[in-house]
């Protein structure tokens, strides 16, 4: 009986943890694939979970921060969704790679052409963005999630330092510091170098495995030959004794 009560208490406690922690994972969020370094380019994913049991998410609108405009924003095609990138003129032009940019992306909108994000599922919406600002530690995006029952949830409340998480927090992308050599993220050259390094490691590993296998074989042969020699010596000694 005591064991049953302990088990029941454990189940209730676990259920309480799940219930209490669920809301923290239910809001729209943004995370980089790898890192998002200041001054560089990154691929970021907006993760949209469905919070409703009787409706599907059919539209996501992400508004970009006006104080840190991004000139380059490229969406990845998604099956079952159309995407629209909205640009606006900048009051103060940006300079990128020696060229002046007078407009930047202010909004990206995904609209479902099918069922959208159904209850019990989530969807990632990837974007390639840059050039990331060098004078900011994070970028705050305001997201609007629309369901097929016309319900709209606005994830637009910024997180204030030292305060509890708001009810509808805005997705925030944390920016990392660029390395001292000025490296801002992954490049094609890095990928090629990594592949070459991996190939060398594989070749070295194969060579090492081959050498180890050869050494093991020679050791076993040596043991067998040594054992045969000992046996021959014993037999020879017995023959001399009998003679």
JSON list of N, CA, C and O in Angstrom, two decimals, residues 199-232:
[
{"chain": "A", "resi": 199, "resn": "UNK", "atom": "N", "xyz": [37.95, 13.78, -44.23]},
{"chain": "A", "resi": 199, "resn": "UNK", "atom": "CA", "xyz": [38.47, 12.73, -45.11]},
{"chain": "A", "resi": 199, "resn": "UNK", "atom": "C", "xyz": [39.84, 12.27, -44.64]},
{"chain": "A", "resi": 199, "resn": "UNK", "atom": "O", "xyz": [40.15, 11.07, -44.62]},
{"chain": "A", "resi": 200, "resn": "UNK", "atom": "N", "xyz": [40.70, 13.24, -44.24]},
{"chain": "A", "resi": 200, "resn": "UNK", "atom": "CA", "xyz": [42.03, 12.89, -43.74]},
{"chain": "A", "resi": 200, "resn": "UNK", "atom": "C", "xyz": [41.94, 12.08, -42.46]},
{"chain": "A", "resi": 200, "resn": "UNK", "atom": "O", "xyz": [42.67, 11.12, -42.25]},
{"chain": "A", "resi": 201, "resn": "UNK", "atom": "N", "xyz": [41.03, 12.52, -41.57]},
{"chain": "A", "resi": 201, "resn": "UNK", "atom": "CA", "xyz": [40.86, 11.78, -40.31]},
{"chain": "A", "resi": 201, "resn": "UNK", "atom": "C", "xyz": [40.40, 10.36, -40.57]},
{"chain": "A", "resi": 201, "resn": "UNK", "atom": "O", "xyz": [40.85, 9.41, -39.93]},
{"chain": "A", "resi": 202, "resn": "UNK", "atom": "N", "xyz": [39.46, 10.21, -41.54]},
{"chain": "A", "resi": 202, "resn": "UNK", "atom": "CA", "xyz": [38.96, 8.88, -41.88]},
{"chain": "A", "resi": 202, "resn": "UNK", "atom": "C", "xyz": [40.07, 8.01, -42.44]},
{"chain": "A", "resi": 202, "resn": "UNK", "atom": "O", "xyz": [40.21, 6.83, -42.09]},
{"chain": "A", "resi": 203, "resn": "UNK", "atom": "N", "xyz": [40.91, 8.62, -43.33]},
{"chain": "A", "resi": 203, "resn": "UNK", "atom": "CA", "xyz": [42.02, 7.88, -43.94]},
{"chain": "A", "resi": 203, "resn": "UNK", "atom": "C", "xyz": [43.02, 7.48, -42.87]},
{"chain": "A", "resi": 203, "resn": "UNK", "atom": "O", "xyz": [43.51, 6.35, -42.85]},
{"chain": "A", "resi": 204, "resn": "UNK", "atom": "N", "xyz": [43.32, 8.42, -41.97]},
{"chain": "A", "resi": 204, "resn": "UNK", "atom": "CA", "xyz": [44.27, 8.12, -40.90]},
{"chain": "A", "resi": 204, "resn": "UNK", "atom": "C", "xyz": [43.74, 7.05, -39.99]},
{"chain": "A", "resi": 204, "resn": "UNK", "atom": "O", "xyz": [44.46, 6.16, -39.55]},
{"chain": "A", "resi": 205, "resn": "UNK", "atom": "N", "xyz": [42.43, 7.12, -39.72]},
{"chain": "A", "resi": 205, "resn": "UNK", "atom": "CA", "xyz": [41.81, 6.12, -38.85]},
{"chain": "A", "resi": 205, "resn": "UNK", "atom": "C", "xyz": [41.85, 4.75, -39.50]},
{"chain": "A", "resi": 205, "resn": "UNK", "atom": "O", "xyz": [42.15, 3.74, -38.85]},
{"chain": "A", "resi": 206, "resn": "UNK", "atom": "N", "xyz": [41.55, 4.71, -40.82]},
{"chain": "A", "resi": 206, "resn": "UNK", "atom": "CA", "xyz": [41.59, 3.44, -41.55]},
{"chain": "A", "resi": 206, "resn": "UNK", "atom": "C", "xyz": [43.00, 2.87, -41.55]},
{"chain": "A", "resi": 206, "resn": "UNK", "atom": "O", "xyz": [43.21, 1.67, -41.37]},
{"chain": "A", "resi": 207, "resn": "UNK", "atom": "N", "xyz": [44.02, 3.76, -41.75]},
{"chain": "A", "resi": 207, "resn": "UNK", "atom": "CA", "xyz": [45.41, 3.30, -41.75]},
{"chain": "A", "resi": 207, "resn": "UNK", "atom": "C", "xyz": [45.80, 2.77, -40.39]},
{"chain": "A", "resi": 207, "resn": "UNK", "atom": "O", "xyz": [46.47, 1.75, -40.26]},
{"chain": "A", "resi": 208, "resn": "UNK", "atom": "N", "xyz": [45.35, 3.49, -39.35]},
{"chain": "A", "resi": 208, "resn": "UNK", "atom": "CA", "xyz": [45.64, 3.06, -37.98]},
{"chain": "A", "resi": 208, "resn": "UNK", "atom": "C", "xyz": [44.99, 1.73, -37.68]},
{"chain": "A", "resi": 208, "resn": "UNK", "atom": "O", "xyz": [45.61, 0.84, -37.08]},
{"chain": "A", "resi": 209, "resn": "UNK", "atom": "N", "xyz": [43.72, 1.58, -38.11]},
{"chain": "A", "resi": 209, "resn": "UNK", "atom": "CA", "xyz": [43.02, 0.31, -37.89]},
{"chain": "A", "resi": 209, "resn": "UNK", "atom": "C", "xyz": [43.73, -0.82, -38.60]},
{"chain": "A", "resi": 209, "resn": "UNK", "atom": "O", "xyz": [43.85, -1.93, -38.08]},
{"chain": "A", "resi": 210, "resn": "UNK", "atom": "N", "xyz": [44.21, -0.54, -39.83]},
{"chain": "A", "resi": 210, "resn": "UNK", "atom": "CA", "xyz": [44.92, -1.56, -40.61]},
{"chain": "A", "resi": 210, "resn": "UNK", "atom": "C", "xyz": [46.19, -1.97, -39.91]},
{"chain": "A", "resi": 210, "resn": "UNK", "atom": "O", "xyz": [46.53, -3.15, -39.81]},
{"chain": "A", "resi": 211, "resn": "UNK", "atom": "N", "xyz": [46.94, -0.96, -39.39]},
{"chain": "A", "resi": 211, "resn": "UNK", "atom": "CA", "xyz": [48.20, -1.25, -38.70]},
{"chain": "A", "resi": 211, "resn": "UNK", "atom": "C", "xyz": [47.94, -2.05, -37.44]},
{"chain": "A", "resi": 211, "resn": "UNK", "atom": "O", "xyz": [48.66, -3.00, -37.12]},
{"chain": "A", "resi": 212, "resn": "UNK", "atom": "N", "xyz": [46.86, -1.66, -36.72]},
{"chain": "A", "resi": 212, "resn": "UNK", "atom": "CA", "xyz": [46.53, -2.39, -35.50]},
{"chain": "A", "resi": 212, "resn": "UNK", "atom": "C", "xyz": [46.17, -3.84, -35.81]},
{"chain": "A", "resi": 212, "resn": "UNK", "atom": "O", "xyz": [46.57, -4.77, -35.09]},
{"chain": "A", "resi": 213, "resn": "UNK", "atom": "N", "xyz": [45.41, -4.04, -36.89]},
{"chain": "A", "resi": 213, "resn": "UNK", "atom": "CA", "xyz": [45.01, -5.40, -37.27]},
{"chain": "A", "resi": 213, "resn": "UNK", "atom": "C", "xyz": [46.23, -6.24, -37.62]},
{"chain": "A", "resi": 213, "resn": "UNK", "atom": "O", "xyz": [46.35, -7.40, -37.23]},
{"chain": "A", "resi": 214, "resn": "UNK", "atom": "N", "xyz": [47.17, -5.65, -38.39]},
{"chain": "A", "resi": 214, "resn": "UNK", "atom": "CA", "xyz": [48.39, -6.36, -38.78]},
{"chain": "A", "resi": 214, "resn": "UNK", "atom": "C", "xyz": [49.20, -6.74, -37.54]},
{"chain": "A", "resi": 214, "resn": "UNK", "atom": "O", "xyz": [49.72, -7.85, -37.43]},
{"chain": "A", "resi": 215, "resn": "UNK", "atom": "N", "xyz": [49.30, -5.78, -36.61]},
{"chain": "A", "resi": 215, "resn": "UNK", "atom": "CA", "xyz": [50.06, -6.04, -35.39]},
{"chain": "A", "resi": 215, "resn": "UNK", "atom": "C", "xyz": [49.43, -7.18, -34.59]},
{"chain": "A", "resi": 215, "resn": "UNK", "atom": "O", "xyz": [50.14, -8.04, -34.04]},
{"chain": "A", "resi": 216, "resn": "UNK", "atom": "N", "xyz": [48.10, -7.18, -34.52]},
{"chain": "A", "resi": 216, "resn": "UNK", "atom": "CA", "xyz": [47.41, -8.23, -33.77]},
{"chain": "A", "resi": 216, "resn": "UNK", "atom": "C", "xyz": [47.67, -9.60, -34.41]},
{"chain": "A", "resi": 216, "resn": "UNK", "atom": "O", "xyz": [47.91, -10.60, -33.72]},
{"chain": "A", "resi": 217, "resn": "UNK", "atom": "N", "xyz": [47.59, -9.66, -35.74]},
{"chain": "A", "resi": 217, "resn": "UNK", "atom": "CA", "xyz": [47.82, -10.92, -36.45]},
{"chain": "A", "resi": 217, "resn": "UNK", "atom": "C", "xyz": [49.22, -11.43, -36.19]},
{"chain": "A", "resi": 217, "resn": "UNK", "atom": "O", "xyz": [49.44, -12.62, -35.90]},
{"chain": "A", "resi": 218, "resn": "UNK", "atom": "N", "xyz": [50.21, -10.54, -36.30]},
{"chain": "A", "resi": 218, "resn": "UNK", "atom": "CA", "xyz": [51.60, -10.94, -36.08]},
{"chain": "A", "resi": 218, "resn": "UNK", "atom": "C", "xyz": [51.81, -11.40, -34.64]},
{"chain": "A", "resi": 218, "resn": "UNK", "atom": "O", "xyz": [52.55, -12.37, -34.39]},
{"chain": "A", "resi": 219, "resn": "UNK", "atom": "N", "xyz": [51.14, -10.73, -33.70]},
{"chain": "A", "resi": 219, "resn": "UNK", "atom": "CA", "xyz": [51.28, -11.13, -32.30]},
{"chain": "A", "resi": 219, "resn": "UNK", "atom": "C", "xyz": [50.71, -12.52, -32.07]},
{"chain": "A", "resi": 219, "resn": "UNK", "atom": "O", "xyz": [51.30, -13.35, -31.37]},
{"chain": "A", "resi": 220, "resn": "UNK", "atom": "N", "xyz": [49.54, -12.77, -32.67]},
{"chain": "A", "resi": 220, "resn": "UNK", "atom": "CA", "xyz": [48.91, -14.09, -32.52]},
{"chain": "A", "resi": 220, "resn": "UNK", "atom": "C", "xyz": [49.79, -15.18, -33.14]},
{"chain": "A", "resi": 220, "resn": "UNK", "atom": "O", "xyz": [49.99, -16.26, -32.58]},
{"chain": "A", "resi": 221, "resn": "UNK", "atom": "N", "xyz": [50.32, -14.87, -34.35]},
{"chain": "A", "resi": 221, "resn": "UNK", "atom": "CA", "xyz": [51.20, -15.84, -35.01]},
{"chain": "A", "resi": 221, "resn": "UNK", "atom": "C", "xyz": [52.42, -16.12, -34.14]},
{"chain": "A", "resi": 221, "resn": "UNK", "atom": "O", "xyz": [52.87, -17.27, -33.99]},
{"chain": "A", "resi": 222, "resn": "UNK", "atom": "N", "xyz": [52.97, -15.07, -33.53]},
{"chain": "A", "resi": 222, "resn": "UNK", "atom": "CA", "xyz": [54.13, -15.25, -32.66]},
{"chain": "A", "resi": 222, "resn": "UNK", "atom": "C", "xyz": [53.82, -16.13, -31.47]},
{"chain": "A", "resi": 222, "resn": "UNK", "atom": "O", "xyz": [54.63, -16.98, -31.08]},
{"chain": "A", "resi": 223, "resn": "UNK", "atom": "N", "xyz": [52.64, -15.88, -30.89]},
{"chain": "A", "resi": 223, "resn": "UNK", "atom": "CA", "xyz": [52.25, -16.71, -29.73]},
{"chain": "A", "resi": 223, "resn": "UNK", "atom": "C", "xyz": [52.11, -18.17, -30.13]},
{"chain": "A", "resi": 223, "resn": "UNK", "atom": "O", "xyz": [52.58, -19.09, -29.43]},
{"chain": "A", "resi": 224, "resn": "UNK", "atom": "N", "xyz": [51.46, -18.42, -31.28]},
{"chain": "A", "resi": 224, "resn": "UNK", "atom": "CA", "xyz": [51.27, -19.79, -31.75]},
{"chain": "A", "resi": 224, "resn": "UNK", "atom": "C", "xyz": [52.61, -20.47, -32.01]},
{"chain": "A", "resi": 224, "resn": "UNK", "atom": "O", "xyz": [52.85, -21.61, -31.62]},
{"chain": "A", "resi": 225, "resn": "UNK", "atom": "N", "xyz": [53.50, -19.73, -32.70]},
{"chain": "A", "resi": 225, "resn": "UNK", "atom": "CA", "xyz": [54.83, -20.30, -33.01]},
{"chain": "A", "resi": 225, "resn": "UNK", "atom": "C", "xyz": [55.59, -20.58, -31.73]},
{"chain": "A", "resi": 225, "resn": "UNK", "atom": "O", "xyz": [56.24, -21.63, -31.56]},
{"chain": "A", "resi": 226, "resn": "UNK", "atom": "N", "xyz": [55.49, -19.63, -30.77]},
{"chain": "A", "resi": 226, "resn": "UNK", "atom": "CA", "xyz": [56.20, -19.84, -29.50]},
{"chain": "A", "resi": 226, "resn": "UNK", "atom": "C", "xyz": [55.67, -21.05, -28.76]},
{"chain": "A", "resi": 226, "resn": "UNK", "atom": "O", "xyz": [56.43, -21.84, -28.20]},
{"chain": "A", "resi": 227, "resn": "UNK", "atom": "N", "xyz": [54.35, -21.21, -28.75]},
{"chain": "A", "resi": 227, "resn": "UNK", "atom": "CA", "xyz": [53.74, -22.34, -28.07]},
{"chain": "A", "resi": 227, "resn": "UNK", "atom": "C", "xyz": [54.15, -23.65, -28.73]},
{"chain": "A", "resi": 227, "resn": "UNK", "atom": "O", "xyz": [54.44, -24.65, -28.06]},
{"chain": "A", "resi": 228, "resn": "UNK", "atom": "N", "xyz": [54.20, -23.63, -30.06]},
{"chain": "A", "resi": 228, "resn": "UNK", "atom": "CA", "xyz": [54.63, -24.84, -30.79]},
{"chain": "A", "resi": 228, "resn": "UNK", "atom": "C", "xyz": [56.06, -25.20, -30.44]},
{"chain": "A", "resi": 228, "resn": "UNK", "atom": "O", "xyz": [56.44, -26.38, -30.29]},
{"chain": "A", "resi": 229, "resn": "UNK", "atom": "N", "xyz": [56.90, -24.17, -30.32]},
{"chain": "A", "resi": 229, "resn": "UNK", "atom": "CA", "xyz": [58.30, -24.40, -29.98]},
{"chain": "A", "resi": 229, "resn": "UNK", "atom": "C", "xyz": [58.45, -25.01, -28.60]},
{"chain": "A", "resi": 229, "resn": "UNK", "atom": "O", "xyz": [59.25, -25.93, -28.38]},
{"chain": "A", "resi": 230, "resn": "UNK", "atom": "N", "xyz": [57.68, -24.48, -27.65]},
{"chain": "A", "resi": 230, "resn": "UNK", "atom": "CA", "xyz": [57.73, -25.02, -26.29]},
{"chain": "A", "resi": 230, "resn": "UNK", "atom": "C", "xyz": [57.28, -26.47, -26.28]},
{"chain": "A", "resi": 230, "resn": "UNK", "atom": "O", "xyz": [57.89, -27.35, -25.65]},
{"chain": "A", "resi": 231, "resn": "UNK", "atom": "N", "xyz": [56.17, -26.74, -27.00]},
{"chain": "A", "resi": 231, "resn": "UNK", "atom": "CA", "xyz": [55.65, -28.11, -27.05]},
{"chain": "A", "resi": 231, "resn": "UNK", "atom": "C", "xyz": [56.67, -29.05, -27.67]},
{"chain": "A", "resi": 231, "resn": "UNK", "atom": "O", "xyz": [56.87, -30.18, -27.20]},
{"chain": "A", "resi": 232, "resn": "UNK", "atom": "N", "xyz": [57.32, -28.59, -28.72]},
{"chain": "A", "resi": 232, "resn": "UNK", "atom": "CA", "xyz": [58.33, -29.43, -29.38]},
{"chain": "A", "resi": 232, "resn": "UNK", "atom": "C", "xyz": [59.49, -29.72, -28.44]},
{"chain": "A", "resi": 232, "resn": "UNK", "atom": "O", "xyz": [60.00, -30.84, -28.36]}
]
